JSON list of C-alpha atoms in Angstrom, two decimals:
[
{"chain": "A", "resi": 1, "resn": "MET", "atom": "CA", "xyz": [36.94, 62.45, -55.46]},
{"chain": "A", "resi": 2, "resn": "SER", "atom": "CA", "xyz": [37.29, 65.95, -54.04]},
{"chain": "A", "resi": 3, "resn": "ASP", "atom": "CA", "xyz": [34.49, 68.47, -53.86]},
{"chain": "A", "resi": 4, "resn": "GLU", "atom": "CA", "xyz": [36.48, 70.76, -56.15]},
{"chain": "A", "resi": 5, "resn": "THR", "atom": "CA", "xyz": [35.78, 68.52, -59.15]},
{"chain": "A", "resi": 6, "resn": "HIS", "atom": "CA", "xyz": [32.05, 69.27, -58.81]},
{"chain": "A", "resi": 7, "resn": "GLN", "atom": "CA", "xyz": [32.44, 73.04, -58.73]},
{"chain": "A", "resi": 8, "resn": "PRO", "atom": "CA", "xyz": [32.49, 74.95, -62.01]},
{"chain": "A", "resi": 9, "resn": "PRO", "atom": "CA", "xyz": [35.73, 76.81, -62.65]},
{"chain": "A", "resi": 10, "resn": "ALA", "atom": "CA", "xyz": [35.71, 80.48, -61.73]},
{"chain": "A", "resi": 11, "resn": "ASP", "atom": "CA", "xyz": [36.52, 81.40, -65.33]},
{"chain": "A", "resi": 12, "resn": "ASP", "atom": "CA", "xyz": [33.58, 79.47, -66.81]},
{"chain": "A", "resi": 13, "resn": "PRO", "atom": "CA", "xyz": [32.19, 81.90, -69.44]},
{"chain": "A", "resi": 14, "resn": "GLN", "atom": "CA", "xyz": [28.63, 80.56, -69.34]},
{"chain": "A", "resi": 15, "resn": "LEU", "atom": "CA", "xyz": [28.53, 80.80, -65.56]},
{"chain": "A", "resi": 16, "resn": "ALA", "atom": "CA", "xyz": [29.87, 84.35, -65.79]},
{"chain": "A", "resi": 17, "resn": "ILE", "atom": "CA", "xyz": [27.03, 85.28, -68.16]},
{"chain": "A", "resi": 18, "resn": "PHE", "atom": "CA", "xyz": [24.42, 83.81, -65.81]},
{"chain": "A", "resi": 19, "resn": "ARG", "atom": "CA", "xyz": [25.95, 85.55, -62.81]},
{"chain": "A", "resi": 20, "resn": "LYS", "atom": "CA", "xyz": [26.09, 88.91, -64.61]},
{"chain": "A", "resi": 21, "resn": "SER", "atom": "CA", "xyz": [22.37, 88.58, -65.40]},
{"chain": "A", "resi": 22, "resn": "ILE", "atom": "CA", "xyz": [21.63, 87.71, -61.77]},
{"chain": "A", "resi": 23, "resn": "ASP", "atom": "CA", "xyz": [23.66, 90.71, -60.59]},
{"chain": "A", "resi": 24, "resn": "ASN", "atom": "CA", "xyz": [21.74, 93.02, -62.93]},
{"chain": "A", "resi": 25, "resn": "ILE", "atom": "CA", "xyz": [18.39, 91.64, -61.78]},
{"chain": "A", "resi": 26, "resn": "ASP", "atom": "CA", "xyz": [19.40, 91.99, -58.12]},
{"chain": "A", "resi": 27, "resn": "ALA", "atom": "CA", "xyz": [20.35, 95.63, -58.73]},
{"chain": "A", "resi": 28, "resn": "ALA", "atom": "CA", "xyz": [16.99, 96.26, -60.42]},
{"chain": "A", "resi": 29, "resn": "ILE", "atom": "CA", "xyz": [15.15, 94.64, -57.48]},
{"chain": "A", "resi": 30, "resn": "ILE", "atom": "CA", "xyz": [16.98, 96.89, -55.01]},
{"chain": "A", "resi": 31, "resn": "HIS", "atom": "CA", "xyz": [16.16, 100.01, -57.02]},
{"chain": "A", "resi": 32, "resn": "MET", "atom": "CA", "xyz": [12.51, 98.98, -57.36]},
{"chain": "A", "resi": 33, "resn": "LEU", "atom": "CA", "xyz": [12.25, 98.29, -53.62]},
{"chain": "A", "resi": 34, "resn": "ALA", "atom": "CA", "xyz": [13.83, 101.67, -52.86]},
{"chain": "A", "resi": 35, "resn": "GLU", "atom": "CA", "xyz": [11.27, 103.40, -55.09]},
{"chain": "A", "resi": 36, "resn": "ARG", "atom": "CA", "xyz": [8.42, 101.42, -53.54]},
{"chain": "A", "resi": 37, "resn": "PHE", "atom": "CA", "xyz": [9.54, 102.41, -50.05]},
{"chain": "A", "resi": 38, "resn": "ARG", "atom": "CA", "xyz": [9.87, 106.09, -51.06]},
{"chain": "A", "resi": 39, "resn": "ILE", "atom": "CA", "xyz": [6.23, 106.00, -52.13]},
{"chain": "A", "resi": 40, "resn": "THR", "atom": "CA", "xyz": [5.02, 104.08, -49.09]},
{"chain": "A", "resi": 41, "resn": "GLN", "atom": "CA", "xyz": [6.89, 106.54, -46.88]},
{"chain": "A", "resi": 42, "resn": "ALA", "atom": "CA", "xyz": [4.84, 109.34, -48.45]},
{"chain": "A", "resi": 43, "resn": "VAL", "atom": "CA", "xyz": [1.70, 107.26, -47.86]},
{"chain": "A", "resi": 44, "resn": "GLY", "atom": "CA", "xyz": [2.69, 106.80, -44.21]},
{"chain": "A", "resi": 45, "resn": "GLU", "atom": "CA", "xyz": [3.24, 110.53, -43.75]},
{"chain": "A", "resi": 46, "resn": "TYR", "atom": "CA", "xyz": [-0.11, 111.26, -45.39]},
{"chain": "A", "resi": 47, "resn": "LYS", "atom": "CA", "xyz": [-1.88, 108.69, -43.21]},
{"chain": "A", "resi": 48, "resn": "ALA", "atom": "CA", "xyz": [-0.30, 110.21, -40.10]},
{"chain": "A", "resi": 49, "resn": "ARG", "atom": "CA", "xyz": [-1.48, 113.72, -41.07]},
{"chain": "A", "resi": 50, "resn": "ALA", "atom": "CA", "xyz": [-4.95, 112.46, -41.96]},
{"chain": "A", "resi": 51, "resn": "THR", "atom": "CA", "xyz": [-5.09, 110.31, -38.81]},
{"chain": "A", "resi": 52, "resn": "LEU", "atom": "CA", "xyz": [-5.68, 107.17, -40.85]},
{"chain": "A", "resi": 53, "resn": "PRO", "atom": "CA", "xyz": [-4.64, 103.78, -39.47]},
{"chain": "A", "resi": 54, "resn": "PRO", "atom": "CA", "xyz": [-1.18, 102.54, -40.52]},
{"chain": "A", "resi": 55, "resn": "ALA", "atom": "CA", "xyz": [-2.57, 99.22, -41.82]},
{"chain": "A", "resi": 56, "resn": "ASP", "atom": "CA", "xyz": [-5.33, 98.54, -44.32]},
{"chain": "A", "resi": 57, "resn": "PRO", "atom": "CA", "xyz": [-6.11, 94.81, -44.07]},
{"chain": "A", "resi": 58, "resn": "SER", "atom": "CA", "xyz": [-8.61, 94.81, -46.94]},
{"chain": "A", "resi": 59, "resn": "ARG", "atom": "CA", "xyz": [-6.08, 96.47, -49.30]},
{"chain": "A", "resi": 60, "resn": "GLU", "atom": "CA", "xyz": [-3.38, 94.04, -48.15]},
{"chain": "A", "resi": 61, "resn": "LYS", "atom": "CA", "xyz": [-5.67, 91.08, -48.86]},
{"chain": "A", "resi": 62, "resn": "ARG", "atom": "CA", "xyz": [-6.48, 92.38, -52.35]},
{"chain": "A", "resi": 63, "resn": "GLN", "atom": "CA", "xyz": [-2.81, 92.99, -53.08]},
{"chain": "A", "resi": 64, "resn": "ILE", "atom": "CA", "xyz": [-1.83, 89.50, -51.99]},
{"chain": "A", "resi": 65, "resn": "GLU", "atom": "CA", "xyz": [-4.57, 87.94, -54.13]},
{"chain": "A", "resi": 66, "resn": "ARG", "atom": "CA", "xyz": [-3.54, 90.08, -57.11]},
{"chain": "A", "resi": 67, "resn": "LEU", "atom": "CA", "xyz": [0.15, 89.25, -56.75]},
{"chain": "A", "resi": 68, "resn": "ARG", "atom": "CA", "xyz": [-0.55, 85.55, -56.29]},
{"chain": "A", "resi": 69, "resn": "LYS", "atom": "CA", "xyz": [-2.36, 85.59, -59.66]},
{"chain": "A", "resi": 70, "resn": "LEU", "atom": "CA", "xyz": [0.51, 87.51, -61.24]},
{"chain": "A", "resi": 71, "resn": "SER", "atom": "CA", "xyz": [2.95, 84.98, -59.79]},
{"chain": "A", "resi": 72, "resn": "GLU", "atom": "CA", "xyz": [1.03, 82.07, -61.23]},
{"chain": "A", "resi": 73, "resn": "ALA", "atom": "CA", "xyz": [0.97, 83.76, -64.65]},
{"chain": "A", "resi": 74, "resn": "ALA", "atom": "CA", "xyz": [4.73, 84.37, -64.40]},
{"chain": "A", "resi": 75, "resn": "ASP", "atom": "CA", "xyz": [5.38, 80.76, -63.36]},
{"chain": "A", "resi": 76, "resn": "LEU", "atom": "CA", "xyz": [6.64, 81.90, -59.95]},
{"chain": "A", "resi": 77, "resn": "ASP", "atom": "CA", "xyz": [5.70, 80.05, -56.77]},
{"chain": "A", "resi": 78, "resn": "PRO", "atom": "CA", "xyz": [2.72, 82.01, -55.36]},
{"chain": "A", "resi": 79, "resn": "GLU", "atom": "CA", "xyz": [3.59, 80.89, -51.81]},
{"chain": "A", "resi": 80, "resn": "PHE", "atom": "CA", "xyz": [7.02, 82.46, -52.14]},
{"chain": "A", "resi": 81, "resn": "SER", "atom": "CA", "xyz": [5.50, 85.62, -53.61]},
{"chain": "A", "resi": 82, "resn": "GLU", "atom": "CA", "xyz": [3.02, 85.90, -50.77]},
{"chain": "A", "resi": 83, "resn": "LYS", "atom": "CA", "xyz": [5.75, 85.47, -48.13]},
{"chain": "A", "resi": 84, "resn": "PHE", "atom": "CA", "xyz": [7.84, 88.11, -49.87]},
{"chain": "A", "resi": 85, "resn": "LEU", "atom": "CA", "xyz": [4.93, 90.55, -50.10]},
{"chain": "A", "resi": 86, "resn": "ARG", "atom": "CA", "xyz": [3.89, 89.96, -46.49]},
{"chain": "A", "resi": 87, "resn": "PHE", "atom": "CA", "xyz": [7.44, 90.75, -45.41]},
{"chain": "A", "resi": 88, "resn": "ILE", "atom": "CA", "xyz": [7.32, 94.02, -47.36]},
{"chain": "A", "resi": 89, "resn": "ILE", "atom": "CA", "xyz": [3.85, 94.89, -46.01]},
{"chain": "A", "resi": 90, "resn": "GLU", "atom": "CA", "xyz": [4.99, 94.31, -42.42]},
{"chain": "A", "resi": 91, "resn": "GLU", "atom": "CA", "xyz": [7.95, 96.62, -42.97]},
{"chain": "A", "resi": 92, "resn": "VAL", "atom": "CA", "xyz": [5.72, 99.29, -44.53]},
{"chain": "A", "resi": 93, "resn": "ILE", "atom": "CA", "xyz": [3.28, 99.12, -41.61]},
{"chain": "A", "resi": 94, "resn": "ARG", "atom": "CA", "xyz": [6.20, 99.44, -39.19]},
{"chain": "A", "resi": 95, "resn": "HIS", "atom": "CA", "xyz": [7.29, 102.60, -41.06]},
{"chain": "A", "resi": 96, "resn": "HIS", "atom": "CA", "xyz": [3.73, 103.95, -41.01]},
{"chain": "A", "resi": 97, "resn": "GLU", "atom": "CA", "xyz": [3.51, 103.37, -37.26]},
{"chain": "A", "resi": 98, "resn": "LYS", "atom": "CA", "xyz": [6.79, 105.27, -36.78]},
{"chain": "A", "resi": 99, "resn": "ALA", "atom": "CA", "xyz": [5.42, 108.14, -38.91]},
{"chain": "A", "resi": 100, "resn": "ARG", "atom": "CA", "xyz": [2.47, 108.45, -36.54]},
{"chain": "A", "resi": 101, "resn": "GLU", "atom": "CA", "xyz": [4.85, 108.84, -33.59]},
{"chain": "A", "resi": 102, "resn": "VAL", "atom": "CA", "xyz": [6.60, 111.88, -35.09]}
]
């Protein structure tokens, strides 16, 4: 038996519908992340002008707790959600640190 027999055909209409939905969701995620980073960039610039620290550990903790609860309610793995949010937070802090250097 070849591996090709286990792969759905490229012209499978149901698979095409699923993939189109995934593509649309991916596009929405990218646009939402772009908007989030536009706002956090403004926050970083404000923090730099106001000489506030780039990180806010208590806010980060509250956000993680809030999003873990939202994840559970949405039937999404809260561990995955936390890793994803921590990745975003680290990137935001890096941007805020760069804003302080300007």
